CSV table of C-alpha atoms and ligand atoms in Angstrom, one decimal:
chain,number,residue,atom,x,y,z
X,1,UNK,CA,-6.3,-8.5,5.8
X,2,UNK,CA,-7.0,-5.0,6.6
X,3,UNK,CA,-10.0,-2.9,6.0
X,4,UNK,CA,-9.9,-0.2,3.5
X,5,UNK,CA,-12.2,2.5,3.4
X,6,UNK,CA,-12.7,5.4,0.7
X,7,UNK,CA,-14.8,8.0,2.4
X,8,UNK,CA,-16.3,11.0,0.2
X,9,UNK,CA,-13.2,11.2,-1.9
X,10,UNK,CA,-13.0,14.1,-4.2
X,11,UNK,CA,-10.1,14.3,-6.4
X,12,UNK,CA,-8.6,16.3,-9.6
X,13,UNK,CA,-5.4,16.1,-11.1
X,14,UNK,CA,-6.1,19.7,-12.5
X,15,UNK,CA,-7.9,22.5,-11.1
X,16,UNK,CA,-10.8,22.8,-13.4
X,17,UNK,CA,-11.4,19.2,-14.0
X,18,UNK,CA,-12.9,17.0,-11.1
X,19,UNK,CA,-12.1,13.1,-11.7
X,20,UNK,CA,-13.7,11.7,-8.8
X,21,UNK,CA,-16.5,13.2,-7.3
X,22,UNK,CA,-17.5,11.6,-3.9
X,23,UNK,CA,-16.7,8.2,-4.0
X,24,UNK,CA,-17.6,6.0,-0.9
X,25,UNK,CA,-17.0,2.2,-0.4
X,26,UNK,CA,-15.6,-0.1,2.1
X,27,UNK,CA,-13.4,-3.5,1.1
X,28,UNK,CA,-13.9,-5.6,4.2
X,29,UNK,CA,-10.9,-7.5,5.6
X,30,UNK,CA,-9.8,-10.1,3.3
X,31,UNK,CA,-12.2,-9.4,0.7
X,32,UNK,CA,-12.2,-8.6,-2.7
X,33,UNK,CA,-13.7,-5.6,-4.5
X,34,UNK,CA,-13.8,-4.9,-8.2
X,35,UNK,CA,-13.9,-1.8,-9.7
X,36,UNK,CA,-15.1,-1.7,-13.3
X,37,UNK,CA,-16.4,0.9,-15.7
X,38,UNK,CA,-15.5,2.9,-19.0
X,39,UNK,CA,-11.9,4.1,-19.9
X,40,UNK,CA,-11.5,7.5,-18.3
X,41,UNK,CA,-13.7,6.8,-15.3
X,42,UNK,CA,-11.4,7.2,-12.8
X,43,UNK,CA,-10.6,3.5,-11.8
X,44,UNK,CA,-6.9,3.8,-11.8
X,45,UNK,CA,-6.9,6.7,-10.0
X,46,UNK,CA,-8.7,5.1,-7.1
X,47,UNK,CA,-5.6,2.9,-6.9
X,48,UNK,CA,-3.0,5.8,-7.4
X,49,UNK,CA,-4.8,7.3,-4.0
X,50,UNK,CA,-4.6,4.0,-2.2
X,51,UNK,CA,-0.8,3.8,-2.9
X,52,UNK,CA,-0.5,7.6,-2.1
X,53,UNK,CA,0.9,8.2,-5.8
X,54,UNK,CA,-1.7,11.5,-5.1
X,55,UNK,CA,-3.7,12.4,-2.4
X,56,UNK,CA,-6.9,13.2,-2.3
X,57,UNK,CA,-8.4,16.8,-2.9
X,58,UNK,CA,-11.1,16.1,0.1
X,59,UNK,CA,-12.4,13.2,1.8
X,60,UNK,CA,-10.2,10.5,3.2
X,61,UNK,CA,-8.6,7.1,2.3
X,62,UNK,CA,-8.0,4.9,5.3
X,63,UNK,CA,-6.6,1.5,6.0
X,64,UNK,CA,-7.9,-0.2,9.2
X,65,UNK,CA,-9.2,3.1,10.4
X,66,UNK,CA,-5.8,5.1,9.8
X,67,UNK,CA,-5.6,7.8,7.3
X,68,UNK,CA,-3.1,6.8,4.7
X,69,UNK,CA,-1.5,10.3,4.7
X,70,UNK,CA,-0.5,9.2,8.3
X,71,UNK,CA,1.1,6.1,7.1
X,72,UNK,CA,4.8,6.2,6.4
X,73,UNK,CA,5.4,5.5,2.7
X,74,UNK,CA,7.6,2.3,4.0
X,75,UNK,CA,4.7,0.6,5.7
X,76,UNK,CA,2.1,1.7,3.2
X,77,UNK,CA,4.4,0.4,0.3
X,78,UNK,CA,5.1,-2.8,2.1
X,79,UNK,CA,1.5,-3.3,2.9
X,80,UNK,CA,0.4,-2.9,-0.4
X,81,UNK,CA,1.3,-5.1,-3.7
X,82,UNK,CA,0.7,-3.2,-6.8
X,83,UNK,CA,0.2,-4.9,-10.1
X,84,UNK,CA,0.0,-1.6,-12.3
X,85,UNK,CA,-1.3,-1.4,-16.3
X,86,UNK,CA,2.2,-0.7,-17.2
X,87,UNK,CA,5.3,-2.2,-15.5
X,88,UNK,CA,8.5,-0.6,-15.5
X,89,UNK,CA,11.3,-3.1,-14.9
X,90,UNK,CA,14.8,-2.5,-13.4
X,91,UNK,CA,17.8,-3.2,-15.7
X,92,UNK,CA,18.5,-6.3,-14.0
X,93,UNK,CA,17.6,-9.9,-14.4
X,94,UNK,CA,14.2,-11.0,-14.2
X,95,UNK,CA,14.8,-13.0,-10.8
X,96,UNK,CA,16.0,-9.6,-9.2
X,97,UNK,CA,12.9,-7.9,-10.3
X,98,UNK,CA,10.6,-10.6,-8.9
X,99,UNK,CA,12.9,-10.4,-5.7
X,100,UNK,CA,12.5,-6.8,-5.1
X,101,UNK,CA,10.0,-6.1,-2.3
X,102,UNK,CA,11.1,-9.4,-0.5
X,103,UNK,CA,14.7,-9.5,-0.7
X,104,UNK,CA,15.2,-12.5,1.9
X,105,UNK,CA,13.3,-14.7,-0.6
X,106,UNK,CA,15.1,-17.7,-1.3
X,107,UNK,CA,15.9,-18.7,-5.1
X,108,UNK,CA,13.3,-21.5,-4.9
X,109,UNK,CA,10.9,-19.2,-3.8
X,110,UNK,CA,11.7,-16.4,-6.6
X,111,UNK,CA,11.3,-19.8,-9.2
X,112,UNK,CA,8.1,-21.0,-7.6
X,113,UNK,CA,6.5,-17.7,-7.9
X,114,UNK,CA,8.0,-17.0,-11.5
X,115,UNK,CA,6.4,-20.6,-12.6
X,116,UNK,CA,3.2,-19.4,-11.0
X,117,UNK,CA,3.1,-16.4,-13.3
X,118,UNK,CA,4.4,-18.5,-16.4
X,119,UNK,CA,7.5,-16.4,-16.6
X,120,UNK,CA,9.7,-19.3,-15.3
X,121,UNK,CA,11.8,-19.8,-18.4
X,122,UNK,CA,13.1,-16.3,-18.3
X,123,UNK,CA,14.3,-15.7,-14.9
X,124,UNK,CA,18.1,-15.5,-15.6
X,125,UNK,CA,17.4,-13.0,-18.5
X,126,UNK,CA,18.0,-9.3,-18.5
X,127,UNK,CA,15.0,-7.4,-20.0
X,128,UNK,CA,15.7,-5.0,-22.5
X,129,UNK,CA,13.8,-1.7,-23.0
X,130,UNK,CA,13.7,0.3,-26.5
X,131,UNK,CA,16.3,2.6,-24.9
X,132,UNK,CA,18.8,0.3,-23.3
X,133,UNK,CA,21.4,-1.8,-25.3
X,134,UNK,CA,21.2,-5.3,-26.0
X,135,UNK,CA,23.1,-7.0,-23.4
X,136,UNK,CA,24.3,-10.7,-23.9
X,137,UNK,CA,21.4,-12.1,-22.2
X,138,UNK,CA,19.1,-9.0,-23.2
X,139,UNK,CA,15.5,-10.3,-23.8
X,140,UNK,CA,12.9,-8.0,-25.3
X,141,UNK,CA,9.8,-8.7,-22.9
X,142,UNK,CA,6.2,-7.8,-24.4
X,143,UNK,CA,3.7,-5.8,-22.4
X,144,UNK,CA,2.2,-9.3,-21.3
X,145,UNK,CA,5.5,-10.7,-20.2
X,146,UNK,CA,6.4,-7.7,-18.1
X,147,UNK,CA,3.1,-7.8,-16.5
X,148,UNK,CA,3.8,-11.3,-15.7
X,149,UNK,CA,7.1,-10.2,-13.9
X,150,UNK,CA,5.0,-7.8,-11.8
X,151,UNK,CA,2.6,-10.7,-11.1
X,152,UNK,CA,5.3,-12.8,-9.9
X,153,UNK,CA,6.8,-10.1,-7.7
X,154,UNK,CA,3.3,-9.8,-6.1
X,155,UNK,CA,2.8,-13.5,-5.7
X,156,UNK,CA,6.1,-13.7,-4.1
X,157,UNK,CA,5.7,-10.5,-1.4
X,158,UNK,CA,1.9,-11.7,-0.7
X,159,UNK,CA,1.3,-8.5,1.0
X,160,UNK,CA,-1.8,-7.9,3.1
X,161,UNK,CA,-3.3,-5.8,0.4
X,162,UNK,CA,-3.5,-6.2,-3.3
X,163,UNK,CA,-4.2,-3.9,-6.2
X,164,UNK,CA,-4.5,-5.3,-9.4
X,165,UNK,CA,-5.1,-2.7,-12.0
X,166,UNK,CA,-5.8,-4.5,-15.5
X,167,UNK,CA,-3.3,-7.1,-14.1
X,168,UNK,CA,-3.9,-9.6,-17.0
X,169,UNK,CA,-5.1,-7.2,-19.6
X,170,UNK,CA,-2.2,-7.6,-22.0
X,171,UNK,CA,-2.3,-11.5,-21.8
X,172,UNK,CA,-3.7,-14.0,-24.2
X,173,UNK,CA,-7.0,-15.6,-23.0
X,174,UNK,CA,-5.2,-19.1,-21.8
X,175,UNK,CA,-2.4,-17.3,-20.2
X,176,UNK,CA,-4.9,-15.0,-18.4
X,177,UNK,CA,-7.1,-17.9,-17.1
X,178,UNK,CA,-4.1,-19.9,-15.8
X,179,UNK,CA,-2.5,-16.7,-14.1
X,180,UNK,CA,-6.1,-15.6,-12.7
X,181,UNK,CA,-6.1,-19.0,-10.7
X,182,UNK,CA,-2.7,-18.1,-9.2
X,183,UNK,CA,-3.7,-14.5,-8.6
X,184,UNK,CA,-7.2,-16.0,-6.9
X,185,UNK,CA,-5.2,-18.3,-4.7
X,186,UNK,CA,-2.9,-15.2,-3.4
X,187,UNK,CA,-5.9,-12.9,-2.9
X,188,UNK,CA,-7.4,-15.3,-0.8
X,189,UNK,CA,-7.8,-13.6,2.6
X,190,UNK,CA,-6.1,-10.6,1.7
X,191,UNK,CA,-7.9,-7.4,1.2
X,192,UNK,CA,-8.0,-6.9,-2.8
X,193,UNK,CA,-8.7,-4.3,-5.1
X,194,UNK,CA,-9.2,-5.4,-8.9
X,195,UNK,CA,-9.5,-2.8,-11.4
X,196,UNK,CA,-10.9,-4.3,-14.6
X,197,UNK,CA,-12.8,-3.2,-17.8
X,198,UNK,CA,-14.6,-6.2,-18.3
X,199,UNK,CA,-17.1,-7.8,-16.0
X,200,UNK,CA,-16.3,-11.0,-16.9
X,201,UNK,CA,-13.0,-10.9,-15.4
X,202,UNK,CA,-14.1,-10.2,-11.9
X,203,UNK,CA,-16.6,-13.1,-11.1
X,204,UNK,CA,-14.7,-14.0,-8.0
X,205,UNK,CA,-15.3,-10.4,-6.4
X,206,UNK,CA,-17.1,-10.0,-3.3
X,207,UNK,CA,-18.6,-6.6,-4.6
X,208,UNK,CA,-18.3,-5.0,-7.8
X,209,UNK,CA,-18.5,-1.3,-8.1
X,210,UNK,CA,-19.3,0.3,-11.5
X,211,UNK,CA,-17.7,3.6,-11.9
X,212,UNK,CA,-18.8,6.1,-14.4
X,213,UNK,CA,-17.8,9.6,-14.7
X,214,UNK,CA,-16.0,9.7,-11.4
X,215,UNK,CA,-18.9,8.6,-9.4
X,216,UNK,CA,-20.3,4.9,-8.3
X,217,UNK,CA,-23.3,4.4,-10.8
X,218,UNK,CA,-24.0,0.8,-9.6
X,219,UNK,CA,-22.9,-1.7,-7.1
X,220,UNK,CA,-23.7,-5.2,-6.5
X,221,UNK,CA,-22.6,-8.9,-7.2
X,222,UNK,CA,-21.7,-10.3,-10.5
X,223,UNK,CA,-24.9,-12.2,-11.5
X,224,UNK,CA,-27.4,-9.3,-10.8
X,225,UNK,CA,-25.0,-6.7,-12.6
X,226,UNK,CA,-25.1,-9.0,-15.5
X,227,UNK,CA,-28.6,-9.4,-15.2
X,228,UNK,CA,-29.1,-5.5,-15.5
X,229,UNK,CA,-26.7,-5.1,-18.5
Q,1,ADP,P1,-9.7,4.8,-16.0
Q,1,ADP,O1,-8.6,3.9,-15.2
Q,1,ADP,O2,-11.0,4.4,-15.4
Q,1,ADP,O3,-9.2,4.5,-17.2
Q,1,ADP,P2,-7.9,7.0,-14.9
Q,1,ADP,O4,-8.3,7.0,-13.5
Q,1,ADP,O5,-6.7,6.6,-15.4
Q,1,ADP,O6,-9.2,6.3,-15.5
Q,1,ADP,O7,-8.2,8.4,-15.4
Q,1,ADP,C1,-9.3,9.3,-15.3
Q,1,ADP,C2,-9.2,10.6,-15.7
Q,1,ADP,O8,-8.2,11.3,-15.4
Q,1,ADP,C3,-9.0,10.4,-17.4
Q,1,ADP,O9,-9.7,11.4,-18.0
Q,1,ADP,C4,-7.5,10.8,-17.5
Q,1,ADP,O10,-7.2,11.3,-18.6
Q,1,ADP,C5,-7.4,11.8,-16.3
Q,1,ADP,N1,-5.9,11.6,-16.1
Q,1,ADP,C6,-5.4,10.3,-15.4
Q,1,ADP,N2,-3.9,10.8,-15.1
Q,1,ADP,C7,-3.9,12.0,-15.1
Q,1,ADP,C8,-2.5,12.9,-14.7
Q,1,ADP,N3,-1.6,12.4,-14.3
Q,1,ADP,N4,-3.0,14.4,-15.0
Q,1,ADP,C9,-4.0,14.6,-15.3
Q,1,ADP,N5,-5.1,13.9,-15.6
Q,1,ADP,C10,-5.0,12.5,-15.7
Q,2,ADP,P1,9.2,1.7,-3.7
Q,2,ADP,O1,9.0,3.0,-2.7
Q,2,ADP,O2,9.1,0.4,-2.9
Q,2,ADP,O3,10.4,1.8,-4.6
Q,2,ADP,P2,7.5,2.5,-5.8
Q,2,ADP,O4,6.5,3.6,-5.2
Q,2,ADP,O5,8.7,3.6,-6.3
Q,2,ADP,O6,7.9,1.9,-4.5
Q,2,ADP,O7,6.8,1.9,-6.6
Q,2,ADP,C1,6.0,1.0,-6.5
Q,2,ADP,C2,6.0,-0.6,-6.9
Q,2,ADP,O8,6.4,-0.3,-8.5
Q,2,ADP,C3,7.1,-0.9,-6.2
Q,2,ADP,O9,6.7,-1.8,-5.1
Q,2,ADP,C4,8.0,-2.1,-7.3
Q,2,ADP,O10,7.2,-3.2,-7.2
Q,2,ADP,C5,7.8,-1.4,-8.6
Q,2,ADP,N1,8.6,-0.2,-9.1
Q,2,ADP,C6,9.0,0.7,-8.4
Q,2,ADP,N2,10.0,1.3,-9.1
Q,2,ADP,C7,10.4,0.5,-10.1
Q,2,ADP,C8,11.6,0.4,-11.1
Q,2,ADP,N3,12.4,1.3,-11.3
Q,2,ADP,N4,11.3,-0.7,-11.8
Q,2,ADP,C9,11.0,-1.7,-11.5
Q,2,ADP,N5,9.7,-1.9,-10.6
Q,2,ADP,C10,9.3,-0.9,-9.8
């Protein structure tokens, strides 16, 4: 996988309130870094800057030395597989939603990704939102089920970079454990940023960054950080 770097990144959504205040870190090729910290610390903002939903106010985000602002949107988005906190699905079958991002995938590949994300039984169903009419095959998906669709999509796409933003937060403990191992398998040798609330979900990270109030308060490996808790 590629190398990701954040170099003295400052960012604010609004003029008067800085959100990231000089954040620097590197994710070496194929390694996994976890960003943990309290709600509002700026964790998701990091993923949004990487994916270029927003641009830095100062500093730089680079992939293999190239500023993300110089990468076309298409190549950036094909390089990054993102599992966001809230997944919005297309109003089409689950299979369609999983295949999105890899239109060439075979039906069997789609089914396998769906099984790994434990959403296999639903793939011919249509997701139904609060605002869409109930179709014949309409199925109201829970937050956790939508999250599994996004995970299946990412497993199928298997991009060089993975960004998992609280990717399993809406799942029960057993499902979370099973899907976590599927995600660990995909993230092997891919450059991965895991965003998490709880330290306990990131035991496999090569490095953990603790973000507080837009700054890196601590960094280290899982057992060391736990001891300092
Ligand atoms: P975390 O992921 O650590 O919970 P976020 O990165 O989502 O934190 O948010 C950091 C801060 O930025 C929060 O105070 C949040 O309210 C604010 N924020 C997030 N998104 C926006 C936005 N689109 N406009 C303005 N403020 C935002
Ligand atoms: P793209 O430019 O590839 O459409 P977006 O930035 O619009 O990507 O979305 C980011 C990711 O979120 C996409 O790769 C896709 O996985 C998912 N996504 C985007 N729009 C939708 C949508 N309307 N419904 C479901 N998933 C979506």
